[in-house]
Amino acid sequence: MIRKIFTIALGFGVLSTLSVNAATSEKDDAREAAVRFFDDYATLRKTNQIAGLPNMQQLDAVSRHFIPKLHRIFYISLREQHRCRTRNKPIPWSSGDLFTSNDAGYTSFTIEPSIPTQFGRQSTVHFSLEQNGKVQRWSDEVILHKENGQWMIYDIEYHAPFAGQKAGKSLQSIIDKNPAC
């Protein structure tokens, strides 16, 4: 009888462990998607010197991490840049790092476990930038949405107090200002 109770209790323990692991796995999947994006973007920045809006080749390299709507916004913004250039108007989104609060970019980052939100999941990203012997640190939020079974970047919220015009805004709100010129 005791063996039967122990077996049943052990079975419940295994089931509860499996459900906890499944929840943790989902959190880790969203967080890992954000880590992959920022890793790929850092690599791209080192090799291609992105300034402002990524060009078409650069966008192709990172857009696999974006929900289709965000990719479409980038594509429309690139067309808008071209339109401004042909009209000899100031070119929007032509400088700075659009994927963090800091226009100078970052040298390293860490990402906290994700939490559920109305859009999917959200993680705090802690960035640091080492320049001229000084270290600057700040945090932004990356919002992820599940598309076709994959966690993808939905938006990035800028939270650094020094972010100037970006502070309190998001990536989508910054680049989705069409027409800009």
XYZ file of N, CA and C in Angstrom:
543
model
N 0.827 -1.201 0.000
C 0.000 0.000 0.000
C 0.863 1.252 0.000
N 1.900 1.266 0.832
C 2.777 2.437 0.894
C 3.502 2.605 -0.441
N 3.901 1.474 -1.030
C 4.573 1.549 -2.321
C 3.649 2.157 -3.379
N 2.354 1.815 -3.353
C 1.393 2.342 -4.308
C 1.214 3.844 -4.104
N 1.109 4.296 -2.863
C 0.971 5.733 -2.567
C 2.225 6.474 -3.037
N 3.396 5.894 -2.764
C 4.663 6.511 -3.179
C 4.723 6.622 -4.702
N 4.273 5.579 -5.400
C 4.282 5.582 -6.862
C 3.344 6.655 -7.392
N 2.175 6.788 -6.807
C 1.221 7.819 -7.232
C 1.792 9.205 -6.950
N 2.345 9.403 -5.766
C 2.938 10.693 -5.399
C 4.098 11.031 -6.325
N 4.916 10.042 -6.621
C 6.036 10.247 -7.520
C 5.530 10.636 -8.907
N 4.458 9.993 -9.340
C 3.852 10.317 -10.636
C 3.385 11.759 -10.685
N 2.742 12.244 -9.612
C 2.310 13.642 -9.562
C 3.513 14.572 -9.571
N 4.550 14.179 -8.880
C 5.771 14.988 -8.854
C 6.389 15.103 -10.228
N 6.403 14.014 -10.957
C 6.946 14.029 -12.315
C 6.086 14.906 -13.205
N 4.752 14.772 -13.083
C 3.861 15.589 -13.887
C 4.038 17.062 -13.575
N 4.132 17.413 -12.287
C 4.298 18.822 -11.954
C 5.651 19.329 -12.417
N 6.667 18.481 -12.356
C 7.989 18.873 -12.855
C 7.939 19.085 -14.351
N 7.241 18.220 -15.080
C 7.127 18.384 -16.523
C 6.419 19.674 -16.878
N 5.344 20.023 -16.157
C 4.627 21.255 -16.480
C 5.465 22.479 -16.137
N 6.232 22.444 -15.065
C 7.126 23.550 -14.729
C 8.200 23.676 -15.799
N 8.776 22.548 -16.223
C 9.799 22.586 -17.256
C 9.237 23.095 -18.578
N 8.008 22.754 -18.908
C 7.395 23.242 -20.143
C 7.241 24.754 -20.090
N 6.803 25.284 -18.953
C 6.665 26.732 -18.812
C 8.027 27.404 -18.892
N 9.011 26.830 -18.240
C 10.359 27.385 -18.282
C 10.900 27.333 -19.697
N 10.647 26.242 -20.405
C 11.123 26.084 -21.768
C 10.562 27.189 -22.658
N 9.271 27.504 -22.504
C 8.661 28.556 -23.310
C 9.328 29.889 -23.010
N 9.544 30.199 -21.732
C 10.229 31.435 -21.365
C 11.608 31.466 -21.990
N 12.318 30.375 -21.878
C 13.663 30.313 -22.426
C 13.649 30.468 -23.944
N 12.645 29.928 -24.615
C 12.564 30.062 -26.063
C 12.447 31.531 -26.467
N 11.605 32.288 -25.776
C 11.454 33.713 -26.088
C 12.745 34.468 -25.776
N 13.317 34.203 -24.636
C 14.570 34.863 -24.252
C 15.676 34.512 -25.232
N 15.760 33.240 -25.588
C 16.798 32.808 -26.522
C 16.629 33.451 -27.895
N 15.390 33.686 -28.309
C 15.151 34.380 -29.582
C 15.702 35.800 -29.511
N 15.513 36.461 -28.388
C 16.057 37.813 -28.218
C 17.586 37.789 -28.193
N 18.151 36.796 -27.505
C 19.610 36.661 -27.457
C 20.163 36.460 -28.873
N 19.533 35.596 -29.653
C 19.990 35.345 -31.024
C 19.953 36.628 -31.860
N 18.869 37.409 -31.704
C 18.781 38.655 -32.464
C 19.930 39.601 -32.097
N 20.118 39.865 -30.802
C 21.150 40.822 -30.408
C 22.555 40.304 -30.711
N 22.761 38.997 -30.659
C 24.048 38.422 -31.086
C 24.262 38.648 -32.585
N 23.247 38.308 -33.391
C 23.357 38.482 -34.841
C 23.534 39.953 -35.213
N 22.811 40.812 -34.521
C 22.912 42.243 -34.805
C 24.299 42.764 -34.431
N 24.840 42.337 -33.295
C 26.188 42.765 -32.889
C 27.218 42.322 -33.921
N 27.091 41.105 -34.412
C 28.004 40.602 -35.444
C 27.877 41.430 -36.716
N 26.664 41.718 -37.108
C 26.417 42.522 -38.304
C 26.997 43.924 -38.145
N 26.835 44.519 -36.972
C 27.376 45.860 -36.722
C 28.894 45.875 -36.843
N 29.532 44.818 -36.354
C 31.003 44.754 -36.414
C 31.504 44.622 -37.842
N 30.783 43.882 -38.667
C 31.257 43.621 -40.026
C 30.749 44.627 -41.050
N 29.609 45.244 -40.816
C 29.003 46.112 -41.830
C 28.807 47.564 -41.423
N 29.188 47.923 -40.222
C 29.082 49.322 -39.784
C 27.697 49.925 -40.068
N 26.684 49.383 -39.451
C 25.326 49.901 -39.616
C 25.223 51.258 -38.928
N 24.675 52.216 -39.631
C 24.380 53.533 -39.056
C 22.923 53.844 -39.379
N 22.106 53.934 -38.356
C 20.688 54.201 -38.572
C 19.961 52.981 -39.100
N 19.087 53.230 -40.035
C 18.283 52.174 -40.638
C 19.172 51.213 -41.431
N 19.049 49.917 -41.193
C 19.853 48.969 -41.983
C 19.485 49.063 -43.461
N 20.489 48.918 -44.348
C 20.175 48.877 -45.776
C 19.525 47.519 -46.082
N 19.165 47.300 -47.340
C 18.429 46.078 -47.694
C 19.200 44.807 -47.354
N 20.511 44.775 -47.628
C 21.298 43.574 -47.328
C 21.384 43.343 -45.820
N 21.603 44.415 -45.077
C 21.672 44.307 -43.620
C 20.322 43.900 -43.052
N 19.256 44.484 -43.586
C 17.908 44.145 -43.139
C 17.605 42.672 -43.404
N 18.020 42.177 -44.560
C 17.820 40.760 -44.868
C 18.527 39.865 -43.847
N 19.670 40.318 -43.361
C 20.452 39.521 -42.414
C 19.787 39.425 -41.039
N 19.037 40.459 -40.632
C 18.426 40.433 -39.297
C 16.904 40.284 -39.304
N 16.275 40.479 -40.452
C 14.809 40.487 -40.475
C 14.182 39.134 -40.173
N 14.949 38.060 -40.257
C 14.386 36.749 -39.905
C 13.989 36.701 -38.433
N 14.480 37.668 -37.656
C 14.146 37.754 -36.235
C 12.886 38.593 -35.989
N 12.368 39.268 -37.012
C 11.255 40.199 -36.850
C 9.922 39.565 -37.227
N 8.860 40.025 -36.563
C 7.524 39.657 -37.032
C 7.347 40.299 -38.406
N 6.492 39.757 -39.257
C 6.320 40.315 -40.604
C 5.959 41.807 -40.608
N 5.150 42.249 -39.656
C 4.761 43.668 -39.603
C 5.987 44.552 -39.404
N 6.897 44.181 -38.518
C 8.088 44.980 -38.266
C 8.986 44.994 -39.499
N 9.114 43.863 -40.160
C 9.894 43.809 -41.395
C 9.295 44.754 -42.434
N 7.986 44.767 -42.548
C 7.291 45.637 -43.506
C 7.539 47.116 -43.168
N 7.511 47.466 -41.879
C 7.772 48.844 -41.462
C 9.190 49.260 -41.869
N 10.155 48.372 -41.683
C 11.525 48.674 -42.098
C 11.602 48.881 -43.607
N 10.956 48.024 -44.353
C 10.988 48.135 -45.808
C 10.378 49.466 -46.260
N 9.252 49.849 -45.680
C 8.605 51.126 -46.015
C 9.519 52.289 -45.632
N 10.200 52.177 -44.498
C 11.114 53.232 -44.059
C 12.302 53.375 -45.008
N 12.797 52.272 -45.534
C 13.874 52.340 -46.524
C 13.407 53.062 -47.790
N 12.190 52.788 -48.217
C 11.636 53.505 -49.376
C 11.520 54.989 -49.078
N 11.118 55.315 -47.846
C 10.988 56.722 -47.451
C 12.351 57.408 -47.442
N 13.375 56.720 -46.980
C 14.725 57.278 -47.025
C 15.110 57.600 -48.468
N 14.838 56.670 -49.368
C 15.156 56.870 -50.780
C 14.390 58.075 -51.339
N 13.138 58.189 -50.976
C 12.312 59.314 -51.438
C 12.894 60.638 -50.951
N 13.318 60.701 -49.699
C 13.913 61.928 -49.154
C 15.221 62.263 -49.875
N 16.015 61.231 -50.135
C 17.306 61.416 -50.827
C 17.085 62.009 -52.213
N 16.088 61.505 -52.945
C 15.847 61.992 -54.309
C 15.260 63.400 -54.320
N 14.703 63.849 -53.223
C 14.142 65.204 -53.131
C 15.106 66.180 -52.449
N 16.325 65.698 -52.179
C 17.326 66.511 -51.477
C 16.816 67.047 -50.143
N 16.077 66.216 -49.433
C 15.552 66.549 -48.097
C 16.410 65.842 -47.054
N 16.324 66.266 -45.800
C 17.047 65.534 -44.747
C 16.606 64.070 -44.726
N 17.582 63.185 -44.598
C 17.305 61.753 -44.650
C 17.036 61.241 -43.239
N 15.822 60.726 -42.989
C 15.495 60.226 -41.642
C 16.198 58.902 -41.347
N 16.379 58.623 -40.091
C 16.915 57.354 -39.594
C 18.273 57.027 -40.218
N 19.118 58.038 -40.415
C 20.390 57.819 -41.107
C 21.580 57.668 -40.165
N 21.360 57.821 -38.873
C 22.484 57.671 -37.944
C 21.996 57.049 -36.639
N 22.947 56.593 -35.856
C 22.634 56.028 -34.548
C 22.179 54.585 -34.624
N 22.156 53.963 -33.481
C 21.722 52.572 -33.338
C 20.224 52.572 -33.065
N 19.453 52.041 -33.973
C 17.996 52.018 -33.799
C 17.510 50.912 -32.866
N 18.368 49.942 -32.553
C 17.912 48.800 -31.771
C 18.208 48.911 -30.280
N 18.776 50.051 -29.847
C 18.980 50.320 -28.418
C 18.740 51.799 -28.154
N 18.649 52.152 -26.889
C 18.505 53.554 -26.505
C 19.723 54.381 -26.878
N 20.875 53.745 -26.898
C 22.127 54.456 -27.099
C 22.494 54.494 -28.583
N 22.563 55.689 -29.149
C 22.909 55.825 -30.564
C 24.292 55.274 -30.882
N 25.166 55.193 -29.872
C 26.519 54.674 -30.086
C 26.554 53.143 -30.086
N 25.452 52.495 -29.785
C 25.398 51.036 -29.784
C 25.799 50.444 -28.448
N 26.309 49.234 -28.472
C 26.669 48.517 -27.252
C 27.847 47.602 -27.525
N 28.548 47.267 -26.454
C 29.648 46.302 -26.586
C 29.272 44.965 -25.966
N 28.319 44.955 -25.039
C 27.851 43.693 -24.460
C 26.420 43.863 -23.965
N 25.773 42.719 -23.739
C 24.399 42.734 -23.245
C 24.106 41.451 -22.495
N 23.105 41.512 -21.626
C 22.525 40.330 -20.994
C 21.012 40.501 -21.063
N 20.320 39.388 -21.096
C 18.863 39.438 -21.202
C 18.262 38.612 -20.078
N 17.324 39.224 -19.363
C 16.629 38.538 -18.274
C 15.611 37.554 -18.839
N 15.173 36.597 -18.012
C 14.091 35.700 -18.459
C 12.860 36.518 -18.853
N 12.137 36.017 -19.820
C 10.973 36.751 -20.311
C 9.772 36.562 -19.391
N 8.867 37.519 -19.488
C 7.606 37.464 -18.737
C 6.460 37.619 -19.735
N 5.283 37.065 -19.412
C 4.156 37.188 -20.343
C 3.618 38.617 -20.391
N 3.187 39.040 -21.595
C 2.541 40.341 -21.796
C 1.365 40.142 -22.736
N 0.656 41.222 -23.026
C -0.479 41.135 -23.942
C -0.048 40.819 -25.374
N 1.204 41.105 -25.728
C 1.700 40.847 -27.083
C 2.377 39.491 -27.203
N 2.767 38.898 -26.098
C 3.483 37.633 -26.113
C 4.361 37.523 -24.885
N 5.647 37.915 -25.030
C 6.595 37.890 -23.918
C 7.482 39.114 -24.020
N 8.061 39.477 -22.898
C 8.920 40.657 -22.837
C 10.111 40.362 -21.942
N 11.286 40.845 -22.340
C 12.500 40.672 -21.550
C 13.221 42.005 -21.410
N 13.826 42.197 -20.261
C 14.685 43.362 -20.058
C 16.063 43.020 -20.599
N 16.604 43.936 -21.382
C 17.942 43.771 -21.945
C 18.845 44.795 -21.269
N 19.901 44.317 -20.639
C 20.877 45.191 -19.985
C 22.068 45.336 -20.927
N 22.320 46.568 -21.342
C 23.414 46.852 -22.264
C 24.552 47.558 -21.545
N 25.733 47.424 -22.104
C 26.853 48.257 -21.675
C 27.664 48.627 -22.912
N 28.248 49.814 -22.828
C 29.094 50.315 -23.896
C 30.391 50.790 -23.258
N 31.474 50.185 -23.684
C 32.793 50.582 -23.194
C 33.458 51.419 -24.271
N 33.745 52.685 -23.918
C 34.396 53.611 -24.841
C 35.356 54.489 -24.073
N 36.551 54.633 -24.579
C 37.547 55.530 -23.988
C 37.739 55.293 -22.493
N 37.758 54.043 -22.083
C 37.981 53.697 -20.686
C 36.781 53.905 -19.775
N 35.649 54.301 -20.323
C 34.430 54.511 -19.529
C 33.390 53.472 -19.927
N 32.544 53.126 -18.965
C 31.473 52.169 -19.220
C 30.134 52.853 -18.971
N 29.252 52.753 -19.954
C 27.897 53.283 -19.815
C 26.949 52.100 -19.821
N 25.990 52.098 -18.868
C 25.033 50.993 -18.765
C 23.604 51.529 -18.837
N 22.730 50.730 -19.429
C 21.317 51.072 -19.506
C 20.518 49.814 -19.797
N 19.210 49.928 -19.678
C 18.314 48.794 -19.947
C 17.188 49.226 -20.873
N 16.835 48.345 -21.772
C 15.690 48.515 -22.658
C 14.832 47.260 -22.534
N 13.698 47.253 -23.179
C 12.809 46.088 -23.169
C 12.628 45.584 -24.588
N 12.712 44.285 -24.760
C 12.434 43.671 -26.052
C 11.117 42.907 -25.913
N 10.208 43.154 -26.847
C 8.895 42.518 -26.833
C 8.874 41.489 -27.958
N 8.476 40.279 -27.610
C 8.479 39.174 -28.572
C 7.063 38.652 -28.767
N 6.798 38.235 -29.974
C 5.500 37.682 -30.335
C 5.749 36.371 -31.066
N 4.888 35.396 -30.843
C 5.057 34.099 -31.494
C 4.361 34.119 -32.850
N 5.139 33.865 -33.894
C 4.624 33.804 -35.267
C 5.038 32.458 -35.850
N 4.079 31.701 -36.339
C 4.356 30.388 -36.943
C 5.216 29.515 -36.035
N 4.920 29.542 -34.744
C 5.624 28.698 -33.779
C 6.991 29.200 -33.360
N 7.391 30.395 -33.819
C 8.703 30.961 -33.495
C 8.537 32.280 -32.749
N 9.360 32.500 -31.721
C 9.381 33.786 -31.047
C 10.166 34.762 -31.901
N 9.545 35.943 -32.155
C 10.169 36.945 -33.014
C 10.057 38.318 -32.354
N 10.928 39.226 -32.777
C 10.929 40.589 -32.236
C 9.679 41.311 -32.729
N 8.891 41.795 -31.785
C 7.698 42.589 -32.085
C 8.045 44.070 -32.001
N 8.811 44.440 -30.970
C 9.171 45.842 -30.769
C 10.283 45.919 -29.731
N 10.916 47.063 -29.636
C 11.922 47.342 -28.616
C 11.553 48.678 -27.987
N 11.463 48.716 -26.664
C 11.153 49.954 -25.952
C 12.431 50.528 -25.373
N 12.635 51.830 -25.613
C 13.833 52.519 -25.141
C 13.565 53.107 -23.751
N 14.441 52.807 -22.788
C 14.222 53.280 -21.420
C 15.381 54.058 -20.813
N 16.485 54.213 -21.516
C 17.629 54.921 -20.939
C 17.282 56.401 -20.757
N 17.577 56.952 -19.587
C 17.244 58.367 -19.350
C 18.010 59.321 -20.265
N 19.144 58.900 -20.798
C 19.945 59.765 -21.659
C 19.550 59.642 -23.132
N 18.516 58.893 -23.444
C 18.183 58.558 -24.830
C 17.643 59.716 -25.658
N 17.470 60.870 -25.084
C 17.007 62.035 -25.843
C 15.648 61.817 -26.459
N 15.568 61.936 -27.789
C 14.283 61.826 -28.484
C 13.699 60.420 -28.457
N 14.515 59.418 -28.168
C 14.027 58.041 -28.113
C 13.383 57.695 -26.771
N 13.777 58.367 -25.698
C 13.339 57.999 -24.345
C 11.820 57.860 -24.265
N 11.382 56.727 -23.743
C 9.960 56.475 -23.577
C 9.240 56.054 -24.845
N 9.972 55.891 -25.919
C 9.363 55.490 -27.189
C 9.776 54.067 -27.518
N 9.352 53.608 -28.678
C 9.700 52.262 -29.114
C 10.246 52.302 -30.539
N 10.885 51.227 -30.931
C 11.433 51.107 -32.276
C 10.359 51.351 -33.323
N 9.207 50.696 -33.179
C 8.141 50.873 -34.158
C 7.673 52.314 -34.242
N 7.544 52.978 -33.100
C 7.054 54.360 -33.125
C 8.080 55.317 -33.735
N 9.361 54.987 -33.630
C 10.418 55.828 -34.194
C 10.457 55.718 -35.723
N 10.389 54.493 -36.239
C 10.551 54.316 -37.687
C 9.236 54.298 -38.460
N 8.120 54.231 -37.767
C 6.825 54.164 -38.457
C 6.212 55.561 -38.546
N 7.001 56.517 -39.026
C 6.527 57.886 -39.201
C 6.549 58.205 -40.682
N 5.621 57.675 -41.394
C 5.596 57.892 -42.836
C 4.451 58.805 -43.213
N 4.636 59.732 -44.115
C 5.919 60.082 -44.728
C 6.749 60.955 -43.794
N 8.045 60.854 -43.910
C 8.966 61.602 -43.056
C 9.464 62.867 -43.731
N 9.421 62.943 -45.046
C 9.890 64.164 -45.727
C 8.872 64.607 -46.756
